[in-house]
Amino acid sequence: MARLSAVSITLLLLACSAAPPTRHAQQVSAQPGLRRLVIVGINDVHGALLASPAPRSLAAWTSDPVGGAEWLGGWMDAIRRDARERGGEALLIDAGDEFQGTLISNQFQGRSVVDAFNALGVAAAAIGNHEFDFGLPVLLERMKQARYPMLAANVFRKGTHERPEWATASTLLDVRGLKVGVIGLATMDTPTVTNPLNVTDLDFVPGGPVAAQEADALRARGATVVIVTAHAGPFPPASEIQRIAEAVAGKVDAIVSGHHHTAIGPPPLVVSGIPIVQAGTRLQQFSLIELSLLETGHVAGFTVNEGTFPRPGAPQPIFHSQGGRPPEWRGKKVTPDEKIAALLRGYDEQVRRLRESRIGSSEVDLRKGRDGSLGNLVADALRSGAGGGLRAEFALQNSGGLRVPEVPRGTITFGQIFDLYPFDNLQVVVEVPAPAIRDALEAVLRAGKLPLQVSGLRYTIDWDRFATLGLGRAWPSGALVTEVTDDAGNTLCQTRGCSSSGCDAPCAQGSHAVSVSDFLANGGDGLSMLKDAPRRTGSVLTRDIVMSYVKLHDPITAALVDSGRPRVRVIGTPMRAQAE
């Protein structure tokens, strides 16, 4: 999940928007008399088929929940009716990460999500990294179940230029006589952001060149419109989607993106004349690209998120009400799709009792953050040995493994812990020396991710000193994480000084037992230094360890999760955008 400052986002989008337009796409108002194709983009649904409380930013506009598949169905009905009345059609395109993340999805290994997507009329989807979380056999079951193609043009057998038989690169749709090509791309990050063991025999290559070749092939087959749906995001350090857009300039008309959980716009993100949209996460909103078409079916112009409310140019929240009234799209009333609602009720009834069961309570709001109480709680649980887990000296928890921003004070339910920690990871305790711990702490920062949450440890990230070194991405160990201690204040590693030739950053001798998830132990999030470490693998899921810890410490107090001493001390402002 990406979290950048508003200034960073604005500067990046403005910089990308400065790219020269191609012959295919310019930002113009839809022209009367031209056919239209409305592309509705969703991404990173993560199993969030049910509505959720509206974020505080929408409090002025609605007191009702937002999102939910049945309400997206209602919005899509209004959008399709409007498009047809104006001589066009609407396509719903997904940019990946459909399944993983909620009880209503995970209990059925994504079957409920694909059923909902079938009912919504999804036209095509990219394969996201979390589509591999249940293993390839389950993904193949979901692909067989889907009435829409799940696409991955840039996935090849390890060490070859051959796609596996299940990897479809693109599809050619006939939309009322209009030939529309759709190319799907997976993120190159996939091996480090799903369990690496699930993709060991696959290569995820740069998507741009592959998409350019596929676009040419689709044009040769008669496509007058070509769309890319890519599970790839727009932000540093990779800026993967920008490189894709640059590679397909003049060949592709629109891109629906995902992976970074970012709501793009305003201003619109336009790279090499190609509009790129992304609509946050968890099915709370959607994006729109409207293409104006010549009589030949080729693209004359486009608009991005035109007419969205309450923030013009931003993705459209999936409102259930607006100001106490039913929501509307261009004068057309939006009501939930009853068939989809019935489908969801059938699945929800099977998991409701478990989801609502009480696990414990908290006297404080538990929040994510650089040194947040939620991350502290989970890391402490993984170190504690609760619920049959393994005890350890230290624990590391990646921020991206925590999937909700907050667990509010009050009763804590099974469903809340599941949504926080949906992955079926096992606990692993690795035996590593102090330098490997420091390297792990730096590795996530090197990859542009948020700092690791820790238990039993405290460490310092010194961006101010790092900025003076001018080292770029290939910095030596100790250049950024300048001090690591245990809770008692004993120094594990400390940086005395750095130069262009390296750092004087000695570490204490000896090895340490560090509790992590099997995702991290197998090298996920770039922690390759843990892959070959001696280890003990537990028999209890990390999520169940967290639940047992919450039960043992009912109610959770402020003192339990915050000693008043920061575990992660940051000096200066990060030089790199940080995402989960």
XYZ file of C-alpha atoms in Angstrom:
580
model
C 0.000 0.000 0.000
C 1.516 3.321 -1.004
C 1.543 6.248 1.349
C 3.091 9.435 -0.001
C 2.684 13.037 0.996
C 0.288 15.134 -1.021
C 3.199 17.271 -2.176
C 5.117 14.230 -3.435
C 2.102 12.942 -5.315
C 1.347 16.310 -6.889
C 4.936 16.865 -8.010
C 5.150 13.389 -9.489
C 1.876 13.665 -11.332
C 2.739 17.082 -12.711
C 6.114 15.825 -13.883
C 4.555 12.831 -15.598
C 1.814 14.960 -17.131
C 4.442 17.064 -18.857
C 5.239 14.252 -21.303
C 4.333 15.083 -24.929
C 1.028 13.656 -26.181
C 0.928 10.902 -28.779
C -1.174 10.903 -31.907
C -3.645 8.606 -30.166
C -4.619 10.556 -27.072
C -5.050 14.145 -26.047
C -6.997 15.482 -23.082
C -10.041 17.007 -24.739
C -13.697 17.150 -23.897
C -15.817 14.414 -25.415
C -16.931 15.617 -28.858
C -20.572 15.426 -29.959
C -21.224 12.900 -32.699
C -18.303 10.643 -31.873
C -18.705 7.184 -30.429
C -17.497 6.795 -26.875
C -15.852 4.062 -24.892
C -15.966 4.487 -21.125
C -13.309 2.508 -19.253
C -14.170 1.959 -15.601
C -11.079 0.926 -13.652
C -10.870 -0.911 -10.341
C -7.802 -2.358 -8.642
C -6.548 -3.989 -5.457
C -9.979 -5.140 -4.340
C -8.331 -7.619 -1.937
C -11.563 -9.493 -1.347
C -13.433 -6.409 -0.091
C -16.821 -7.415 -1.492
C -18.779 -5.921 1.408
C -19.324 -2.243 2.149
C -17.114 -0.517 4.704
C -17.455 2.637 6.835
C -16.905 5.829 4.874
C -13.502 7.450 5.462
C -13.410 10.695 7.413
C -12.726 12.607 4.194
C -16.269 11.807 3.014
C -18.040 12.607 6.297
C -19.447 15.849 4.883
C -21.130 13.947 2.051
C -22.402 10.728 3.566
C -22.957 9.001 6.880
C -23.560 5.670 5.171
C -20.969 3.051 4.282
C -19.218 3.128 0.916
C -18.166 0.424 -1.498
C -19.364 -3.126 -1.848
C -19.797 -5.199 -4.985
C -23.579 -4.833 -5.118
C -23.238 -1.049 -5.085
C -20.530 -1.088 -7.740
C -23.021 -3.127 -9.756
C -25.560 -0.335 -9.353
C -23.053 2.318 -10.377
C -22.012 0.245 -13.391
C -25.639 -0.082 -14.470
C -26.027 3.715 -14.424
C -22.712 4.240 -16.239
C -23.574 1.697 -18.927
C -27.026 3.219 -19.496
C -25.526 6.686 -19.770
C -22.798 5.526 -22.175
C -25.300 3.766 -24.444
C -27.568 6.788 -24.557
C -24.576 8.807 -25.762
C -23.659 6.355 -28.501
C -21.070 4.366 -26.620
C -20.366 1.493 -24.276
C -18.659 0.958 -20.909
C -16.074 -1.667 -19.959
C -15.157 -2.653 -16.396
C -11.423 -3.448 -16.183
C -9.581 -4.753 -13.101
C -5.858 -4.220 -12.450
C -5.206 -7.166 -10.160
C -5.031 -8.332 -6.542
C -8.610 -9.568 -6.526
C -8.594 -12.209 -3.811
C -6.409 -11.821 -0.778
C -7.479 -9.876 2.274
C -10.914 -10.595 3.785
C -12.671 -13.485 5.441
C -15.407 -13.590 2.788
C -12.704 -14.066 0.168
C -10.028 -16.123 1.893
C -12.394 -18.705 3.381
C -13.315 -19.600 -0.203
C -9.844 -18.999 -1.710
C -11.192 -16.185 -3.887
C -14.180 -18.082 -5.319
C -16.592 -15.485 -3.920
C -14.655 -12.668 -5.597
C -14.681 -14.303 -9.013
C -18.413 -14.979 -8.678
C -18.930 -11.285 -7.914
C -16.686 -10.182 -10.792
C -18.616 -12.463 -13.146
C -21.870 -10.865 -12.004
C -20.391 -7.366 -12.390
C -19.454 -8.079 -15.991
C -15.714 -7.512 -15.625
C -14.295 -7.488 -19.164
C -10.672 -8.347 -18.319
C -8.266 -8.378 -15.378
C -4.538 -8.313 -14.752
C -2.982 -10.958 -12.540
C -1.690 -9.314 -9.361
C 0.990 -10.625 -7.034
C -1.569 -11.713 -4.438
C -3.334 -13.913 -6.987
C -0.476 -16.356 -6.302
C -0.942 -16.352 -2.511
C -3.037 -19.530 -2.411
C -0.678 -21.292 -4.825
C -0.807 -21.781 -8.585
C -3.363 -24.646 -8.515
C -5.905 -22.363 -6.819
C -5.170 -19.546 -9.272
C -5.814 -21.946 -12.150
C -9.156 -22.898 -10.551
C -10.122 -19.223 -10.320
C -9.072 -18.609 -13.939
C -11.260 -21.511 -15.044
C -14.162 -20.160 -12.977
C -13.849 -16.616 -14.352
C -15.974 -15.570 -17.319
C -13.391 -12.868 -18.042
C -9.735 -13.336 -19.050
C -7.072 -12.962 -16.369
C -4.028 -11.681 -18.237
C -0.263 -11.750 -17.682
C 1.790 -10.943 -20.783
C 5.105 -10.576 -18.954
C 5.186 -13.892 -17.079
C 7.541 -16.544 -18.486
C 8.919 -19.901 -17.479
C 12.124 -19.467 -15.495
C 15.091 -18.821 -17.774
C 13.080 -19.023 -21.012
C 11.115 -16.814 -23.392
C 8.094 -19.101 -23.163
C 4.931 -18.277 -21.297
C 3.406 -21.047 -19.206
C 0.298 -22.456 -20.853
C -1.968 -20.678 -18.373
C -0.491 -17.188 -18.975
C -2.614 -15.377 -21.540
C -1.042 -12.151 -22.774
C -4.062 -10.295 -24.157
C -7.614 -10.522 -25.368
C -9.478 -8.973 -28.295
C -12.987 -7.876 -27.356
C -15.832 -7.172 -29.756
C -17.712 -4.279 -28.180
C -20.761 -3.764 -30.397
C -18.547 -3.988 -33.459
C -15.632 -2.053 -31.963
C -12.434 -4.108 -31.708
C -10.825 -3.449 -28.316
C -7.548 -5.101 -27.329
C -6.661 -5.518 -23.659
C -3.149 -6.453 -22.478
C -2.491 -7.615 -18.917
C 0.755 -7.144 -16.987
C 1.954 -8.369 -13.603
C 4.356 -6.375 -11.466
C 8.034 -7.252 -11.643
C 7.924 -7.121 -7.825
C 5.837 -10.306 -7.682
C 8.602 -12.650 -6.432
C 9.191 -10.413 -3.401
C 5.559 -9.469 -2.642
C 3.975 -12.895 -2.636
C 5.436 -15.958 -0.977
C 8.516 -16.546 -3.166
C 7.975 -20.310 -2.988
C 4.783 -19.915 -5.038
C 6.580 -18.430 -8.058
C 10.028 -20.033 -8.025
C 9.678 -21.376 -11.584
C 8.531 -18.070 -13.090
C 10.216 -14.912 -14.388
C 8.419 -11.558 -14.253
C 10.058 -9.439 -16.950
C 9.720 -5.698 -17.685
C 6.210 -5.131 -18.969
C 6.821 -2.281 -21.405
C 8.576 -4.092 -24.275
C 6.232 -7.080 -23.987
C 3.164 -4.833 -24.032
C 4.491 -2.914 -27.052
C 4.847 -6.150 -29.034
C 1.423 -7.326 -27.946
C -0.145 -3.978 -28.904
C 1.294 -4.281 -32.411
C -0.148 -7.788 -32.686
C -3.574 -6.612 -31.528
C -3.545 -3.733 -34.033
C -2.670 -6.216 -36.771
C -5.728 -8.234 -35.754
C -7.954 -5.196 -36.179
C -7.996 -3.527 -32.769
C -8.653 0.197 -33.044
C -8.477 0.690 -29.263
C -5.808 -0.907 -27.068
C -5.896 -0.834 -23.266
C -3.279 -2.027 -20.788
C -4.355 -3.269 -17.377
C -1.239 -3.476 -15.243
C -0.694 -4.473 -11.653
C 2.055 -1.869 -11.437
C 2.202 1.515 -9.769
C 3.415 5.017 -10.579
C 5.714 5.779 -7.679
C 9.467 5.597 -7.018
C 11.814 3.880 -6.671
C 10.577 1.798 -9.600
C 7.957 4.043 -11.277
C 7.086 0.844 -13.099
C 3.917 2.091 -14.745
C 5.669 5.166 -16.139
C 8.278 2.990 -17.849
C 5.506 0.826 -19.282
C 3.704 3.880 -20.664
C 6.882 5.221 -22.245
C 7.475 1.858 -23.943
C 3.973 1.712 -25.460
C 3.760 5.349 -26.588
C 1.728 5.622 -29.785
C 0.525 2.025 -29.443
C -1.778 2.072 -26.388
C -4.686 4.390 -25.636
C -5.267 3.973 -21.883
C -3.818 2.250 -18.824
C -5.629 0.970 -15.736
C -3.025 0.490 -13.000
C -2.817 -0.996 -9.527
C -0.451 -2.333 -6.847
C 0.253 0.942 -5.031
C -3.280 1.375 -3.607
C -3.245 5.002 -4.717
C -6.121 7.223 -5.781
C -4.641 9.132 -8.727
C -5.901 12.614 -9.545
C -6.366 15.454 -9.827
C -4.365 16.361 -11.850
C -4.621 13.386 -14.186
C -1.565 11.233 -14.688
C -0.659 11.333 -18.394
C 2.594 9.743 -19.579
C 3.592 9.904 -23.263
C 0.059 11.002 -24.035
C -1.508 7.969 -22.340
C -3.955 8.487 -19.441
C -3.239 6.294 -16.410
C -5.763 5.723 -13.628
C -5.731 3.983 -10.250
C -8.559 3.917 -7.708
C -7.131 3.255 -4.268
C -8.018 -0.103 -2.771
C -10.733 -2.315 -1.254
C -13.457 -1.423 -3.756
C -14.320 1.940 -2.220
C -14.066 3.885 -5.497
C -13.473 3.537 -9.225
C -11.744 5.494 -11.980
C -13.036 6.574 -15.371
C -11.396 7.177 -18.726
C -13.766 8.236 -21.498
C -12.386 7.817 -25.010
C -13.883 9.773 -27.913
C -13.751 7.712 -31.099
C -13.601 8.580 -34.772
C -15.857 6.784 -37.238
C -12.952 4.407 -37.875
C -12.998 3.425 -34.201
C -9.631 5.049 -33.487
C -9.205 7.334 -30.494
C -9.553 11.079 -31.026
C -9.307 12.199 -27.405
C -10.021 11.360 -23.809
C -11.197 12.678 -20.473
C -10.186 11.349 -17.062
C -12.551 11.151 -14.082
C -14.828 13.769 -15.609
C -17.951 14.441 -13.565
C -16.798 12.652 -10.423
C -18.175 13.858 -7.077
C -17.342 15.306 -4.571
C -13.821 15.951 -5.926
C -13.801 16.521 -9.686
C -10.932 14.696 -11.324
C -10.512 12.187 -8.498
C -11.778 8.604 -8.537
C -15.494 8.308 -7.817
C -16.417 7.014 -4.340
C -18.952 4.190 -4.453
C -21.566 6.110 -2.487
C -24.709 4.550 -1.056
C -26.094 8.022 -0.478
C -25.041 11.611 -1.156
C -26.232 14.259 1.237
C -29.043 12.020 2.440
C -30.282 11.313 -1.088
C -29.764 8.320 -3.369
C -26.587 8.726 -5.434
C -26.803 9.611 -9.110
C -24.541 9.353 -12.128
C -25.286 12.025 -14.740
C -28.906 12.186 -13.657
C -29.384 8.440 -13.391
C -30.298 7.079 -9.975
C -27.957 4.461 -8.549
C -29.395 1.519 -6.614
C -27.642 -1.664 -5.485
C -27.695 -4.698 -7.735
C -30.020 -7.131 -5.952
C -28.655 -10.242 -7.672
C -25.143 -9.424 -6.509
C -26.470 -8.576 -3.038
C -28.110 -12.016 -2.828
C -24.879 -13.665 -3.972
C -22.912 -11.893 -1.245
C -25.482 -12.734 1.439
C -25.042 -16.403 0.629
C -21.295 -16.191 1.170
C -21.508 -13.829 4.141
C -23.903 -16.052 6.066
C -21.259 -18.780 6.004
C -18.645 -16.607 7.730
C -20.649 -14.057 9.771
C -20.617 -15.895 13.110
C -16.869 -16.419 12.938
C -16.236 -12.848 11.778
C -18.228 -11.305 14.642
C -16.865 -13.525 17.433
C -15.090 -11.608 20.211
C -11.328 -12.043 20.587
C -10.555 -9.327 23.123
C -10.661 -5.571 23.551
C -8.458 -2.503 23.542
C -8.498 0.629 25.661
C -6.714 2.571 22.902
C -6.978 3.034 19.160
C -4.384 0.778 17.533
C -2.906 2.501 14.490
C -0.355 1.738 11.823
C 2.582 4.024 11.294
C 6.344 4.237 11.298
C 6.380 3.314 14.988
C 2.691 2.578 15.351
C 0.927 0.758 18.156
C -0.608 -1.750 15.733
C 2.773 -2.819 14.371
C 4.194 -2.955 17.892
C 1.354 -5.233 18.989
C 1.863 -7.675 16.126
C 5.655 -7.744 16.456
C 5.373 -8.327 20.208
C 2.936 -11.172 19.576
C 5.292 -12.873 17.126
C 8.104 -12.720 19.681
C 6.014 -13.855 22.652
C 5.350 -17.525 21.983
C 1.621 -16.977 22.521
C -0.811 -19.621 21.343
C 1.807 -22.292 20.797
C 4.107 -20.030 18.827
C 7.889 -20.062 19.072
C 9.594 -17.663 21.476
C 12.362 -15.459 20.110
C 14.779 -12.751 21.170
C 13.568 -10.301 18.524
C 10.781 -10.045 15.942
C 10.443 -8.258 12.599
C 7.120 -7.422 10.925
C 6.776 -5.827 7.485
C 4.334 -2.914 7.285
C 2.796 -4.292 4.093
C 1.705 -7.397 6.001
C -0.663 -5.288 8.105
C -3.650 -4.661 5.858
C -5.800 -2.179 7.770
C -4.767 1.274 9.022
C -6.478 1.050 12.406
C -8.233 -1.189 14.915
C -10.375 1.210 16.969
C -10.652 0.997 20.740
C -13.364 -1.293 22.059
C -14.193 -4.885 21.261
C -11.800 -6.665 18.905
C -13.374 -9.349 16.730
C -12.021 -12.287 14.773
C -12.916 -10.438 11.575
C -10.883 -7.390 12.556
C -7.769 -9.457 13.224
C -8.338 -11.412 10.031
C -8.626 -8.222 7.977
C -5.478 -6.918 9.674
C -3.502 -10.108 9.022
C -5.202 -12.130 6.269
C -2.189 -14.072 5.055
C -1.862 -17.745 5.980
C 1.792 -17.375 6.960
C 3.631 -19.668 9.343
C 5.998 -18.335 11.974
C 9.706 -18.926 11.381
C 12.508 -18.216 13.855
C 15.807 -17.637 12.058
C 19.244 -17.589 13.693
C 21.180 -14.632 12.291
C 24.111 -12.416 13.333
C 23.661 -8.734 14.119
C 24.866 -7.537 10.670
C 22.059 -9.524 9.022
C 19.495 -7.831 11.278
C 20.807 -4.402 10.265
C 20.857 -5.455 6.600
C 17.225 -6.566 6.874
C 16.229 -3.221 8.377
C 18.005 -1.419 5.524
C 16.755 -3.746 2.783
C 13.150 -2.599 3.018
C 14.269 1.034 2.930
C 16.449 0.286 -0.089
C 13.340 -1.108 -1.799
C 11.393 2.086 -1.065
C 9.207 0.494 1.600
C 8.143 1.640 5.044
C 10.403 0.676 7.959
C 10.081 -2.757 9.526
C 8.120 -2.931 12.781
C 10.206 -4.533 15.533
C 10.003 -6.147 18.951
C 12.944 -6.387 21.335
C 14.892 -3.962 19.143
C 15.316 -0.248 18.635
C 17.000 1.333 15.645
C 17.858 4.691 14.098
C 17.356 5.734 10.469
C 19.460 8.825 9.729
C 18.264 10.360 6.465
C 20.098 13.632 7.161
C 23.507 11.982 7.266
C 22.605 9.692 4.389
C 21.763 12.744 2.239
C 25.266 14.133 2.684
C 26.899 10.937 1.383
C 25.472 11.018 -2.151
C 25.568 7.238 -2.396
C 22.528 6.565 -4.601
C 20.827 3.171 -4.339
C 23.931 1.013 -3.869
C 24.837 2.183 -0.403
C 27.062 0.173 1.971
C 25.693 -1.462 5.120
C 25.272 1.032 7.919
C 24.884 4.101 5.720
C 21.216 4.567 6.610
C 20.453 2.425 9.673
C 23.119 3.886 11.903
C 22.342 2.250 15.246
C 20.653 -0.966 16.369
C 20.225 -1.850 20.043
C 18.206 -4.311 22.064
C 15.565 -3.184 24.558
C 18.134 -3.133 27.353
C 20.282 -0.676 25.405
C 22.997 -3.126 24.388
C 24.461 -2.127 21.029
C 24.158 -4.631 18.201
C 25.462 -2.363 15.411
C 26.638 1.250 15.279
C 27.932 3.396 12.440
C 30.944 5.533 13.281
C 31.350 7.117 9.881
C 30.918 6.614 6.136
C 32.720 7.627 2.970
C 32.393 6.810 -0.719
C 34.446 3.663 -0.104
C 32.217 2.292 2.650
C 31.175 2.629 6.275
C 32.935 1.998 9.551
C 29.933 0.245 11.102
C 30.932 -2.598 13.431
C 28.443 -5.049 14.923
C 28.533 -7.225 18.017
C 29.472 -10.880 17.740
C 27.034 -13.758 18.127
C 23.745 -14.839 16.609
C 20.189 -13.983 17.562
C 16.822 -15.740 17.319
C 14.521 -13.539 15.226
C 10.833 -14.312 14.684
C 9.420 -13.499 11.243
C 6.721 -14.775 8.909
C 7.660 -17.442 6.386
C 7.117 -14.746 3.732
C 10.061 -12.753 5.096
C 12.094 -15.845 5.943
C 11.899 -16.915 2.303
C 13.255 -13.565 1.089
C 10.050 -11.574 0.697
C 10.271 -7.751 0.644
C 13.916 -8.084 -0.361
C 15.123 -9.840 2.807
C 17.380 -12.202 0.875
C 19.825 -12.349 3.803
C 17.312 -14.529 5.694
C 16.761 -17.164 2.999
C 19.634 -19.474 3.940
C 19.684 -18.808 7.684
C 19.282 -21.713 10.133
C 15.633 -21.847 11.134
C 12.833 -23.388 13.116
C 9.400 -23.352 11.497
C 6.400 -23.239 13.799
C 3.129 -25.099 13.387
C 0.872 -22.126 14.166
C -0.223 -19.429 11.723
C 1.120 -15.983 12.542
C -2.451 -14.658 12.527
C -3.446 -17.198 15.201
C -0.463 -16.146 17.312
C -1.690 -12.537 17.146
C -5.204 -13.613 18.153
C -3.872 -15.583 21.122
C -1.779 -12.602 22.198
C -4.819 -10.307 22.080
C -6.783 -12.800 24.214
C -3.959 -13.027 26.760
C -3.715 -9.250 27.109
C -7.420 -8.382 27.202
C -7.812 -5.446 27.507
C -4.893 -4.047 25.536
C -3.537 -0.954 27.253
C -1.464 1.974 26.071
C 1.444 0.786 28.216
C 1.445 -2.597 26.473
C 1.972 -1.181 22.980
C 3.845 2.055 23.702
C 6.564 2.299 26.337
C 7.182 5.955 25.539
C 10.519 5.093 23.922
C 10.397 4.945 20.125
C 11.369 1.646 18.551
C 12.071 3.315 15.203
C 13.879 6.656 15.455
C 14.001 8.655 12.225
C 16.294 11.641 11.732
C 15.407 13.895 8.803
C 12.986 13.427 5.921
C 13.037 10.280 3.784
C 14.762 10.914 0.451
C 12.715 8.148 -1.178
C 8.993 7.672 -1.500
C 7.997 4.916 0.907
C 5.297 2.381 0.127
C 4.140 -0.731 1.913
